[in-house]
mmCIF file of C-alpha atoms in Angstrom:
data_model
loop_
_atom_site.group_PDB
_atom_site.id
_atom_site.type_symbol
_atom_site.label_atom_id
_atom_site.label_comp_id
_atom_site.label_asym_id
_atom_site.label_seq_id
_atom_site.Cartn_x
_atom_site.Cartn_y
_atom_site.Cartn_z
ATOM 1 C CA UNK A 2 206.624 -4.004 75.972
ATOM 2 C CA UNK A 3 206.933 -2.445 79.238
ATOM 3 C CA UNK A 4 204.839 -4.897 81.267
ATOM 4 C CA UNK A 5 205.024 -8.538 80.843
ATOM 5 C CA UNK A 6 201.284 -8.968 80.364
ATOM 6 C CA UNK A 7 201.553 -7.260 77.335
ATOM 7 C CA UNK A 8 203.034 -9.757 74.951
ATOM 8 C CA UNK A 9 203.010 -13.319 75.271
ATOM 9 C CA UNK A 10 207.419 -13.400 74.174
ATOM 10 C CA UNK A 11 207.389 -11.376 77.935
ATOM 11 C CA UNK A 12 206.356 -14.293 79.723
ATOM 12 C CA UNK A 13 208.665 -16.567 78.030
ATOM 13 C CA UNK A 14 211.438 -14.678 78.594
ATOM 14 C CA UNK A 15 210.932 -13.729 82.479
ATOM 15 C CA UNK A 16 210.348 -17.536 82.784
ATOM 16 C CA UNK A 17 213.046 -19.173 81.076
ATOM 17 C CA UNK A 18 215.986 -16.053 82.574
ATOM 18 C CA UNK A 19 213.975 -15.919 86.189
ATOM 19 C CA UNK A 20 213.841 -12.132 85.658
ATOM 20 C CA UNK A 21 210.749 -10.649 88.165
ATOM 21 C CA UNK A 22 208.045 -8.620 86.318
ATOM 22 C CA UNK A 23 209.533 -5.518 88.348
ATOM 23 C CA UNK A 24 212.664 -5.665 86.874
ATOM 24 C CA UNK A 25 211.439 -6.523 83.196
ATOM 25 C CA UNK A 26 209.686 -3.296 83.338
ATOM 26 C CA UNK A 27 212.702 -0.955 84.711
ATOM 27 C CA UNK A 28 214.583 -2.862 81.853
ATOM 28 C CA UNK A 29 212.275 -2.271 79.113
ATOM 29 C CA UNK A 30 210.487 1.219 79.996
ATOM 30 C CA UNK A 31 212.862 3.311 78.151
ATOM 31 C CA UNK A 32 213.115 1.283 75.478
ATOM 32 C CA UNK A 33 209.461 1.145 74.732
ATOM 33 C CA UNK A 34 209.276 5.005 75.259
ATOM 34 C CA UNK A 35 211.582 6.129 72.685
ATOM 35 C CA UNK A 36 210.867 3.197 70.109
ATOM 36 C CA UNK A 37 207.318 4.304 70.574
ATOM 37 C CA UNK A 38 208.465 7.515 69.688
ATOM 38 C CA UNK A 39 210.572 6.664 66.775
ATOM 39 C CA UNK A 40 207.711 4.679 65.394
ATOM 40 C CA UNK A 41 204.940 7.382 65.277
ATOM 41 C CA UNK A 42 207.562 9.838 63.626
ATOM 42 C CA UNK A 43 208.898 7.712 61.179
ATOM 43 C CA UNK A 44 204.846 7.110 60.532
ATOM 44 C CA UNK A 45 203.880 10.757 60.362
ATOM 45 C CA UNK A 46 206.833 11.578 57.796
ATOM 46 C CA UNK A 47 205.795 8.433 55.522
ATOM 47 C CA UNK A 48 201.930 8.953 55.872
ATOM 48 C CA UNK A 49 202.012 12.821 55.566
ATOM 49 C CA UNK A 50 200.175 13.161 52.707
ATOM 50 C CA UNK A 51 196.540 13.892 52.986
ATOM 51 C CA UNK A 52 196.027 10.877 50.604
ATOM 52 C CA UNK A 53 196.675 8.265 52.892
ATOM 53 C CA UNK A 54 195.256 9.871 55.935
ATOM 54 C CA UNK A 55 192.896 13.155 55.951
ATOM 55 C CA UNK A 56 193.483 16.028 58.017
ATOM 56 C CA UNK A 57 190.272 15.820 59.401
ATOM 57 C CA UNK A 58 188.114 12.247 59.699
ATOM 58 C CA UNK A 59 184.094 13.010 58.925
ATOM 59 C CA UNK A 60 182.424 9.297 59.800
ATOM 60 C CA UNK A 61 178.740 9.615 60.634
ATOM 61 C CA UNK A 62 178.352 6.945 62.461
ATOM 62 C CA UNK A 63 181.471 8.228 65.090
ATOM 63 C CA UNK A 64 179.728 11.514 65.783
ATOM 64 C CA UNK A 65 178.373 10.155 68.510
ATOM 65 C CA UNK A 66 180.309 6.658 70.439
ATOM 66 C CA UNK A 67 177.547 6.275 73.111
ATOM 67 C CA UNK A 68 174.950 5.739 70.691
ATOM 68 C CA UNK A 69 176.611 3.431 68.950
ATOM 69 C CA UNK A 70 177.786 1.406 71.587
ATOM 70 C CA UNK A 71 175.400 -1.761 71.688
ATOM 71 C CA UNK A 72 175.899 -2.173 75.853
ATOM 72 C CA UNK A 73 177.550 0.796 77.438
ATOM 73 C CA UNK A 74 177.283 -0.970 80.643
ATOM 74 C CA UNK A 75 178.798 -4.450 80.192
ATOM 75 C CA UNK A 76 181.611 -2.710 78.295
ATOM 76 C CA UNK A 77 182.671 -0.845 80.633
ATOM 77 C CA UNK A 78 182.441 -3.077 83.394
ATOM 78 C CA UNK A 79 184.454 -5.351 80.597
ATOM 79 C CA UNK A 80 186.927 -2.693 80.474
ATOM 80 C CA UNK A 81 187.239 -2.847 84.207
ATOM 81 C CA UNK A 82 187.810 -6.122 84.415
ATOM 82 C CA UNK A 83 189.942 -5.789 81.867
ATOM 83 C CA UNK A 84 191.895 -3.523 83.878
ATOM 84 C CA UNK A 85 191.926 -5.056 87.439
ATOM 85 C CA UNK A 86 193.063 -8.454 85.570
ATOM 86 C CA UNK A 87 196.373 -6.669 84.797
ATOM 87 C CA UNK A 88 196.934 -5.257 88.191
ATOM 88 C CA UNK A 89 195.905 -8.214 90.131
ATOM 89 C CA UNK A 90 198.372 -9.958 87.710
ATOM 90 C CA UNK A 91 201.161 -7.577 88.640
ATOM 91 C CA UNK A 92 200.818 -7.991 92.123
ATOM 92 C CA UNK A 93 200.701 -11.640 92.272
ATOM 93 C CA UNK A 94 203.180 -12.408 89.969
ATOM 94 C CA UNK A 95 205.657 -12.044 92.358
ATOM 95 C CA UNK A 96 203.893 -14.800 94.750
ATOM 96 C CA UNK A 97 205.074 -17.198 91.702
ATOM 97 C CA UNK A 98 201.051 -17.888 90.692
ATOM 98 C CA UNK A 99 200.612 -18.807 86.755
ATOM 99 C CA UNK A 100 199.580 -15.757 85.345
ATOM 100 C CA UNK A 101 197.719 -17.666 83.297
ATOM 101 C CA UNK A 102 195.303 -18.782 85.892
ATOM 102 C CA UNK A 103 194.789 -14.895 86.902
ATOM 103 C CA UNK A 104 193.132 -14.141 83.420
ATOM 104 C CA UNK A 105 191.828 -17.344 82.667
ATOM 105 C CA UNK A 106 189.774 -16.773 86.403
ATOM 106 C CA UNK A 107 188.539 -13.560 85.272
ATOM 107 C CA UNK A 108 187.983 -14.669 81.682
ATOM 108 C CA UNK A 109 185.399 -17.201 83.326
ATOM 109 C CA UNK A 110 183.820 -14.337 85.619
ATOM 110 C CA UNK A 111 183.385 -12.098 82.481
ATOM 111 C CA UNK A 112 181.927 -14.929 80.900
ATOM 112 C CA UNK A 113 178.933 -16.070 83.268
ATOM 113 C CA UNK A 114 178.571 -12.169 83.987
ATOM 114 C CA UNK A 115 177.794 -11.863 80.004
ATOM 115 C CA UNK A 116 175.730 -14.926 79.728
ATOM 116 C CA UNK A 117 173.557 -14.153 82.373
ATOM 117 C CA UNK A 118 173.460 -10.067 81.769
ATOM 118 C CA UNK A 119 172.153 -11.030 78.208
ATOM 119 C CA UNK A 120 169.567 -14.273 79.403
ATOM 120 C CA UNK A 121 168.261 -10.770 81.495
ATOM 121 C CA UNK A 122 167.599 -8.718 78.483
ATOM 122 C CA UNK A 123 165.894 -10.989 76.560
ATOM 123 C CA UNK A 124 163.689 -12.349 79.679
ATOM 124 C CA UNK A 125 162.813 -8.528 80.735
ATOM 125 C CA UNK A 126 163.390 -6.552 77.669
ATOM 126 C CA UNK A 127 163.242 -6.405 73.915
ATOM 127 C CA UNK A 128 166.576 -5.950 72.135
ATOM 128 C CA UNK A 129 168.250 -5.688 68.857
ATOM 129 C CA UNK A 130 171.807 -6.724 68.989
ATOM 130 C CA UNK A 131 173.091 -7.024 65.314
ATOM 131 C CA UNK A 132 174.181 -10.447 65.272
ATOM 132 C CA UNK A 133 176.609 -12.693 63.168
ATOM 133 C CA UNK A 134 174.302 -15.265 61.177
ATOM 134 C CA UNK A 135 174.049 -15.303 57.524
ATOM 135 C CA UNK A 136 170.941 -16.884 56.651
ATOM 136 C CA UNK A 137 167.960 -15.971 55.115
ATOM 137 C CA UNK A 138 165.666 -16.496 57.501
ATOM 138 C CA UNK A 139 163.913 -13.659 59.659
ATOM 139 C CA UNK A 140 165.319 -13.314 63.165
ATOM 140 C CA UNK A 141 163.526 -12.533 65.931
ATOM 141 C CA UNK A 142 163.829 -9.633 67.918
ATOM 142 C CA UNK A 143 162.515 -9.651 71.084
ATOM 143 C CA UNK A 144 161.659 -12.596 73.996
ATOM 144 C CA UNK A 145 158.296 -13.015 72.382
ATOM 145 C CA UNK A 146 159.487 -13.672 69.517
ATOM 146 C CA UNK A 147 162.146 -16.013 70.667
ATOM 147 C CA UNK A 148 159.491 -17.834 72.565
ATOM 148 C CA UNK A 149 157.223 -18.441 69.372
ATOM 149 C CA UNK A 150 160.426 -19.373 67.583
ATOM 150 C CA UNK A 151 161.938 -22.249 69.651
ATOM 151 C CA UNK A 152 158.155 -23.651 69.652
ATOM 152 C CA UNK A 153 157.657 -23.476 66.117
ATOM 153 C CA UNK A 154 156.586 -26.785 64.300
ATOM 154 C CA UNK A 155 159.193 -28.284 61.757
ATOM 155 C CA UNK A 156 158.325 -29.310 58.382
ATOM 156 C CA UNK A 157 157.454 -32.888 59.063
ATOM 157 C CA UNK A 158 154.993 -31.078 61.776
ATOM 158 C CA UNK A 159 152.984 -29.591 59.281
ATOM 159 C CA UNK A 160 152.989 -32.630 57.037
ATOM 160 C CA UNK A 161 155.984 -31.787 54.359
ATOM 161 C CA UNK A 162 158.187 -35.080 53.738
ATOM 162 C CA UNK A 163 161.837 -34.105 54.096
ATOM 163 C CA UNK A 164 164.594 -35.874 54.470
ATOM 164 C CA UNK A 165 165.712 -36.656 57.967
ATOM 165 C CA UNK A 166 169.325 -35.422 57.561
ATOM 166 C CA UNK A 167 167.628 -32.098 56.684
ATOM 167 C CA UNK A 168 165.273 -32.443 59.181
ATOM 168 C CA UNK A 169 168.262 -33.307 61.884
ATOM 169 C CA UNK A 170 170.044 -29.783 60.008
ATOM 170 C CA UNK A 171 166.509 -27.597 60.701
ATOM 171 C CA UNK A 172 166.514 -28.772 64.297
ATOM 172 C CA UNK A 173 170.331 -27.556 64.584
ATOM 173 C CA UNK A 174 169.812 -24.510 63.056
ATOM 174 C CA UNK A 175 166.885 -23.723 64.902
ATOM 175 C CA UNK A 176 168.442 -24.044 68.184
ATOM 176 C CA UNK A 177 171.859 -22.593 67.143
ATOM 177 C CA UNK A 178 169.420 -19.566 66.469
ATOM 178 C CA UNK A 179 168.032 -19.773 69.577
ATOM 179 C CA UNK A 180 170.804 -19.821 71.700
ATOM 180 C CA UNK A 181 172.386 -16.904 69.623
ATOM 181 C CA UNK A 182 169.877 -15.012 70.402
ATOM 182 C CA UNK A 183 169.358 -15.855 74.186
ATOM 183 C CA UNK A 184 173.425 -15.108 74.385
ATOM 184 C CA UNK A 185 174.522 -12.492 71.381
ATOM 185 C CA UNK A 186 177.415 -11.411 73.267
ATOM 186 C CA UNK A 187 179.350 -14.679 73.359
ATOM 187 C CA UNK A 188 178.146 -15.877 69.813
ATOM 188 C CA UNK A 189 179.187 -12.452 68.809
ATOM 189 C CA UNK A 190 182.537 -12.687 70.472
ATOM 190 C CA UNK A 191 183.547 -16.356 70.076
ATOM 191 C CA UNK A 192 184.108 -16.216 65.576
ATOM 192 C CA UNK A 193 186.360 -13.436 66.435
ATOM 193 C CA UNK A 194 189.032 -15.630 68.139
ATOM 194 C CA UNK A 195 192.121 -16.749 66.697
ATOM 195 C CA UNK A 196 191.355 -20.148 66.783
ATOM 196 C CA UNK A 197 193.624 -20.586 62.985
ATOM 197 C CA UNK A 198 196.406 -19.415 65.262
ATOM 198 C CA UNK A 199 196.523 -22.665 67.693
ATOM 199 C CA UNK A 200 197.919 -24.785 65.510
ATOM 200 C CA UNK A 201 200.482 -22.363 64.513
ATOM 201 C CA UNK A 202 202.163 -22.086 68.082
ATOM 202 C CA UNK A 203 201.729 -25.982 68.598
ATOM 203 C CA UNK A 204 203.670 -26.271 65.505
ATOM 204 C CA UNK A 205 205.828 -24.173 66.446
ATOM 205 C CA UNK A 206 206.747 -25.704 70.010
ATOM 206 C CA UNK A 207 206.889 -29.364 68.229
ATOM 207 C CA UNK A 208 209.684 -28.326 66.052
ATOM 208 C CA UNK A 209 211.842 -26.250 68.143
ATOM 209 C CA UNK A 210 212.053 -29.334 70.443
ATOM 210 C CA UNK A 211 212.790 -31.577 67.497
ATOM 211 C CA UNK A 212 215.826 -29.043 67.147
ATOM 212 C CA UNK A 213 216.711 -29.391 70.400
ATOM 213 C CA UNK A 214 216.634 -33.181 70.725
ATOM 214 C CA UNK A 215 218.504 -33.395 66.755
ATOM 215 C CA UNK A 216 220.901 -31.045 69.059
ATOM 216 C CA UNK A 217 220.836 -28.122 67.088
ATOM 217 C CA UNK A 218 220.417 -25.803 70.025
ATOM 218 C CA UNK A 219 223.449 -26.641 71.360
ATOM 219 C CA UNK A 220 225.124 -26.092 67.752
ATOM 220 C CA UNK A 221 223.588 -22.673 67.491
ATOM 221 C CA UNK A 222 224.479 -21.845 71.019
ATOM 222 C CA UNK A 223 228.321 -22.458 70.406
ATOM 223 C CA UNK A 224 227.665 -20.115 67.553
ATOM 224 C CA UNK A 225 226.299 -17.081 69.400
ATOM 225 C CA UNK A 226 229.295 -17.592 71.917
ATOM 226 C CA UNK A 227 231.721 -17.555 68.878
ATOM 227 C CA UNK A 228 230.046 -14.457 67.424
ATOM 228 C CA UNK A 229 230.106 -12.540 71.000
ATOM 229 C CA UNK A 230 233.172 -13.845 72.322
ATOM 230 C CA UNK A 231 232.053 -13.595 75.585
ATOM 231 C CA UNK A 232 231.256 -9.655 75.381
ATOM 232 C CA UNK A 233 227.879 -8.431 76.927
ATOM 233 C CA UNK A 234 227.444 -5.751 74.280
ATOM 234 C CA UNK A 235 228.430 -7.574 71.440
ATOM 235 C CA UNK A 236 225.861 -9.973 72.570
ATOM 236 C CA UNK A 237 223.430 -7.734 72.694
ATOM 237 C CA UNK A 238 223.552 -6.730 68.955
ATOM 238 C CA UNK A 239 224.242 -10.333 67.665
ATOM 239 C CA UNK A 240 220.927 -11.622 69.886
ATOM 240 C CA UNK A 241 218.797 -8.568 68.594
ATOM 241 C CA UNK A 242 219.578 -8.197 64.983
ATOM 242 C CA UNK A 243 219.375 -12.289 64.691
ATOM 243 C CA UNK A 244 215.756 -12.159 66.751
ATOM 244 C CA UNK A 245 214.427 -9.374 64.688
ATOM 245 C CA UNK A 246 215.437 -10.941 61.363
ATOM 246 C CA UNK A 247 213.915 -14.662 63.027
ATOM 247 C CA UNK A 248 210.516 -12.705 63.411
ATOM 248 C CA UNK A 249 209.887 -13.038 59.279
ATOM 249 C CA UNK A 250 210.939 -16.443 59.170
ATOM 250 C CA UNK A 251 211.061 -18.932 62.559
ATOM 251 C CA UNK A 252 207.411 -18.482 62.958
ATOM 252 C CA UNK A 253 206.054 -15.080 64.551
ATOM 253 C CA UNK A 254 207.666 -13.558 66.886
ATOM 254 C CA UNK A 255 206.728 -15.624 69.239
ATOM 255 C CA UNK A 256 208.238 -18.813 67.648
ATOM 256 C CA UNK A 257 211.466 -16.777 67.090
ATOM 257 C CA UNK A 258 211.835 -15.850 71.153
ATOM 258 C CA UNK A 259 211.305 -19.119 71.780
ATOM 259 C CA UNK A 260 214.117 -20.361 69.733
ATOM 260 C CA UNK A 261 216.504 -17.795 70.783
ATOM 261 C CA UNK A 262 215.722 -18.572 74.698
ATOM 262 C CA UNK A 263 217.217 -21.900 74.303
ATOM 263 C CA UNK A 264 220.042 -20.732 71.646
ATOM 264 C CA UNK A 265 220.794 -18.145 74.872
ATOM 265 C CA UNK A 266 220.971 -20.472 77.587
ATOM 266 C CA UNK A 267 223.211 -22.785 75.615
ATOM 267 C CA UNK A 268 225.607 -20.313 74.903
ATOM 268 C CA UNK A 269 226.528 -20.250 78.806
ATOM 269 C CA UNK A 270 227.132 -17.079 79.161
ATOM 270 C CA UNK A 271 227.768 -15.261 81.877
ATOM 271 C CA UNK A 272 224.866 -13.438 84.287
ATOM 272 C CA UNK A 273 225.605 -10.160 83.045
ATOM 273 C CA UNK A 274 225.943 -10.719 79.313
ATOM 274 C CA UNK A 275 222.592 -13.839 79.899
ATOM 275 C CA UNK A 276 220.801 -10.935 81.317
ATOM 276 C CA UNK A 277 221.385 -7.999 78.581
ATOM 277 C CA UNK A 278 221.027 -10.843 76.044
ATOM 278 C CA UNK A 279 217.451 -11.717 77.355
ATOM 279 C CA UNK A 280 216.198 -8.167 77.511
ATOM 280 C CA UNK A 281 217.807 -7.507 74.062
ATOM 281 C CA UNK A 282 215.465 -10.351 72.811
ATOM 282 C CA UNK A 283 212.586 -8.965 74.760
ATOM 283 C CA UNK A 284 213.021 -5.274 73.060
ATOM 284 C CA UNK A 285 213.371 -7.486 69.533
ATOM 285 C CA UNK A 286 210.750 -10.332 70.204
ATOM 286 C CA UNK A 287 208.206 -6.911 70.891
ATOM 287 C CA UNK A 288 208.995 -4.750 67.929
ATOM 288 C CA UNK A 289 209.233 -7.854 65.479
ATOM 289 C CA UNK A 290 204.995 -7.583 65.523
ATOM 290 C CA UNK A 291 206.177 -5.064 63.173
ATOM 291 C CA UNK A 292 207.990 -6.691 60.681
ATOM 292 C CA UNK A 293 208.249 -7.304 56.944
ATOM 293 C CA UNK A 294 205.939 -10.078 56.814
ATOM 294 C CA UNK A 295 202.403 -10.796 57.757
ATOM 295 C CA UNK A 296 204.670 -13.762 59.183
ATOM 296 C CA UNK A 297 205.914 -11.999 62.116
ATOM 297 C CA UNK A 298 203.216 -11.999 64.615
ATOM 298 C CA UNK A 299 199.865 -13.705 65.617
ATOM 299 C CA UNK A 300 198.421 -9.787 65.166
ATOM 300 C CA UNK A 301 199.639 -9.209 62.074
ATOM 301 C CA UNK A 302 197.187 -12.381 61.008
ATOM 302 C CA UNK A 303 194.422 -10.816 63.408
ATOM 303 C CA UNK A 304 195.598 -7.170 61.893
ATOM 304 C CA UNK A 305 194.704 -8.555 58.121
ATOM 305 C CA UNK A 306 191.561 -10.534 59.168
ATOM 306 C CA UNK A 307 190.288 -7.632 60.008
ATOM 307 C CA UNK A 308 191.379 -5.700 57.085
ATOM 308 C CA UNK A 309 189.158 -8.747 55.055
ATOM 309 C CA UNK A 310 186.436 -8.474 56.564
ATOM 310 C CA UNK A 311 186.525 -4.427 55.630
ATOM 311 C CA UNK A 312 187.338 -5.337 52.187
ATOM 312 C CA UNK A 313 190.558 -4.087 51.852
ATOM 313 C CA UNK A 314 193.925 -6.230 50.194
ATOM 314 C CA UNK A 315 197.013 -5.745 51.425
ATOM 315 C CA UNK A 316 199.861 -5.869 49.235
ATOM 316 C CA UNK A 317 202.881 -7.889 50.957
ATOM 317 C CA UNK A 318 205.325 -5.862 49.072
ATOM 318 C CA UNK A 319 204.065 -2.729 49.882
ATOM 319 C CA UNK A 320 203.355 -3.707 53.813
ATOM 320 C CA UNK A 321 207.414 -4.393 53.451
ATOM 321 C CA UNK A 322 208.522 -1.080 52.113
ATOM 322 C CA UNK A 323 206.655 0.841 54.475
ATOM 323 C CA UNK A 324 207.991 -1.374 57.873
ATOM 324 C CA UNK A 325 211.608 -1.347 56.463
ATOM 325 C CA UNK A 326 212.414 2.020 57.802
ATOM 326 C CA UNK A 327 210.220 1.597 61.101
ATOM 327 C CA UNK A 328 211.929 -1.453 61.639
ATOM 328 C CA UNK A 329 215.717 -0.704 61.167
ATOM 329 C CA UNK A 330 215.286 2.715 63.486
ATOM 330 C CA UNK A 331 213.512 1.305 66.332
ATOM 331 C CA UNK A 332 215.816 -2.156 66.275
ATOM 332 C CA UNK A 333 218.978 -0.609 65.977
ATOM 333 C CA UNK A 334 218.006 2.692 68.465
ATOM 334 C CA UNK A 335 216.152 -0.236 71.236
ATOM 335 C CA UNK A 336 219.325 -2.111 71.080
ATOM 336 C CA UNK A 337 221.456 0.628 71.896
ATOM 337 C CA UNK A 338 219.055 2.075 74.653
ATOM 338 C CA UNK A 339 219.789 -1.630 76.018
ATOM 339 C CA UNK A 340 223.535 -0.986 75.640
ATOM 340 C CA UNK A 341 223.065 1.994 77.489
ATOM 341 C CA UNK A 342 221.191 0.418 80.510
ATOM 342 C CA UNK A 343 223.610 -2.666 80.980
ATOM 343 C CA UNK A 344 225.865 -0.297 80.997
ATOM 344 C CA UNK A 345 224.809 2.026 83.907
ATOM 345 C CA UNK A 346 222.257 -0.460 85.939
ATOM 346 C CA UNK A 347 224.868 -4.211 85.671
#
């Protein structure tokens, strides 16, 4: 919440109200402090029974995190990269350079770095990266073996008759194979993305403009004006209580910031009350990734993938009882933090 590279609702709003990344984050520091803090207590009194989470964690296989790290020295160089891409980003935001061509420039570096770090190991060194395939067929394990397995004859080598769109499948496979196991690292990395999520935010985009043009912005602007007569703090609590329920419905957060951005700017307020409005959205758009709905944010998606792949169901109802309470105490104590800061800083 604090920084704008932390949430892609941050870099809608500091775009659309021309608020610099400096100010965002003297906006939204407190804010994220003391909702941070609300949230972890209002976590430890639900969860304080030993049956959801033990006193003390025994898991083998985190005795020891070095040894079960598969490349201690491409993560952390990752993590460094990681790093410097958010400061780098900081700094130059204020030169008005996308800050999307920042990490896309060090998303490339990070990528050549990784395909040529693991083309290395397999040239110079054996290695046994646990790898993503489900098939039945051995894989090899070292450069040897990868050698003897892109050469290997195909069945219409050896004299078997086979179909040729099975033949054109083997050859497919075969080198899919092969180039996972020249490059684990990105065929490791690259099933984890949310690809499911693109069309989701395309959608998104294509029918808040539909709104726009059908000129339903402009309706719901006149409304917010009506409902905040032209007061800063009443605007505050109409714009954050209306984002934070929009985060369950209007498409993930994201999709909900983006609707109230336009709603905002067609309410023509004034700078003061556009201003507390925007960062009363940002404080909402941020805490509406915890919601009552898996609906409310592109992690909450990633957040039960990964809960899938572990096996584990997640019962919607449930997920809704126990982010009820979180939700109304860090909405309703961020908003009035924000009250508090137009207040003293306008």
């Amino acid at each position: 919440m604090v920084l704008f590279t932390g949430n892609p609702v941050n870099f809608v709003i500091c775009e659309t109200f021309k608020i610099s990344n400096s100010v965002f984050s003297v906006y939204t520091i407190s804010p994220f402090v003391i909702c941070s803090a609300i949230c972890l207590t209002a976590l430890m009194l639900q969860f304080k029974d030993a049956r959801f989470i033990p006193f003390q964690l025994t898991i083998p296989r985190w005795s020891n995190l070095q040894n079960n790290l598969q490349d201690a020295t491409t993560t952390l160089f990752g993590s460094f990269l990681l790093c410097s891409s958010f400061v780098v980003a900081l700094f130059l935001s204020v030169q008005h350079i996308g800050v999307w061509k920042i990490f896309l420039s060090f998303a490339c570096l990070k990528f050549i770095i990784d395909m040529l770090w693991d083309h290395r190991r397999v040239v110079t060194a054996p290695y046994d990266f646990p790898l993503l395939l489900t098939t039945s067929t051995s894989i090899p394990v070292n450069a040897a073996e990868v050698d003897q397995w892109e050469t290997r004859p195909t069945a219409s080598e050896e004299g078997d008759e086979v179909e040729t769109s099975d033949d054109q499948q083997r050859v497919i496979l075969n080198l899919y194979r092969s180039l996972a196991l020249r490059f684990p690292t990105f065929f490791a990395a690259v099933p984890q993305l949310p690809f499911g999520l693109i069309p989701l935010v395309f959608s998104q985009f294509i029918l808040i403009e539909a709104l726009a043009y059908h000129g339903w912005i402009e309706l719901f602007g006149r409304w917010l004006s009506t409902a905040s007569n032209g007061d800063m703090y009443r605007a505050i609590w109409v714009v954050g209580l209306t984002g934070a329920f929009l985060c369950n419905i209007a498409g993930t957060n994201i999709g909900a910031t983006i609707l109230m951005t336009k709603v905002i700017r067609q309410a023509n307020f004034n700078d003061n009350s556009e201003r507390a409005a925007a960062i009363a959205l940002a404080v909402v758009g941020n805490i509406g990734a915890i919601n009552l709905t898996l609906a409310s944010s592109r992690s909450a998606y990633l957040w039960r993938a990964g809960l899938q792949r572990e096996e584990v169901d997640v019962n919607p109802w449930l997920l809704a009882k126990w982010n009820s309470v979180i939700l109304l105490a860090m909405t309703c104590m961020g908003l009035a933090i924000v009250c508090v800061e137009m207040a003293v800083l306008k």
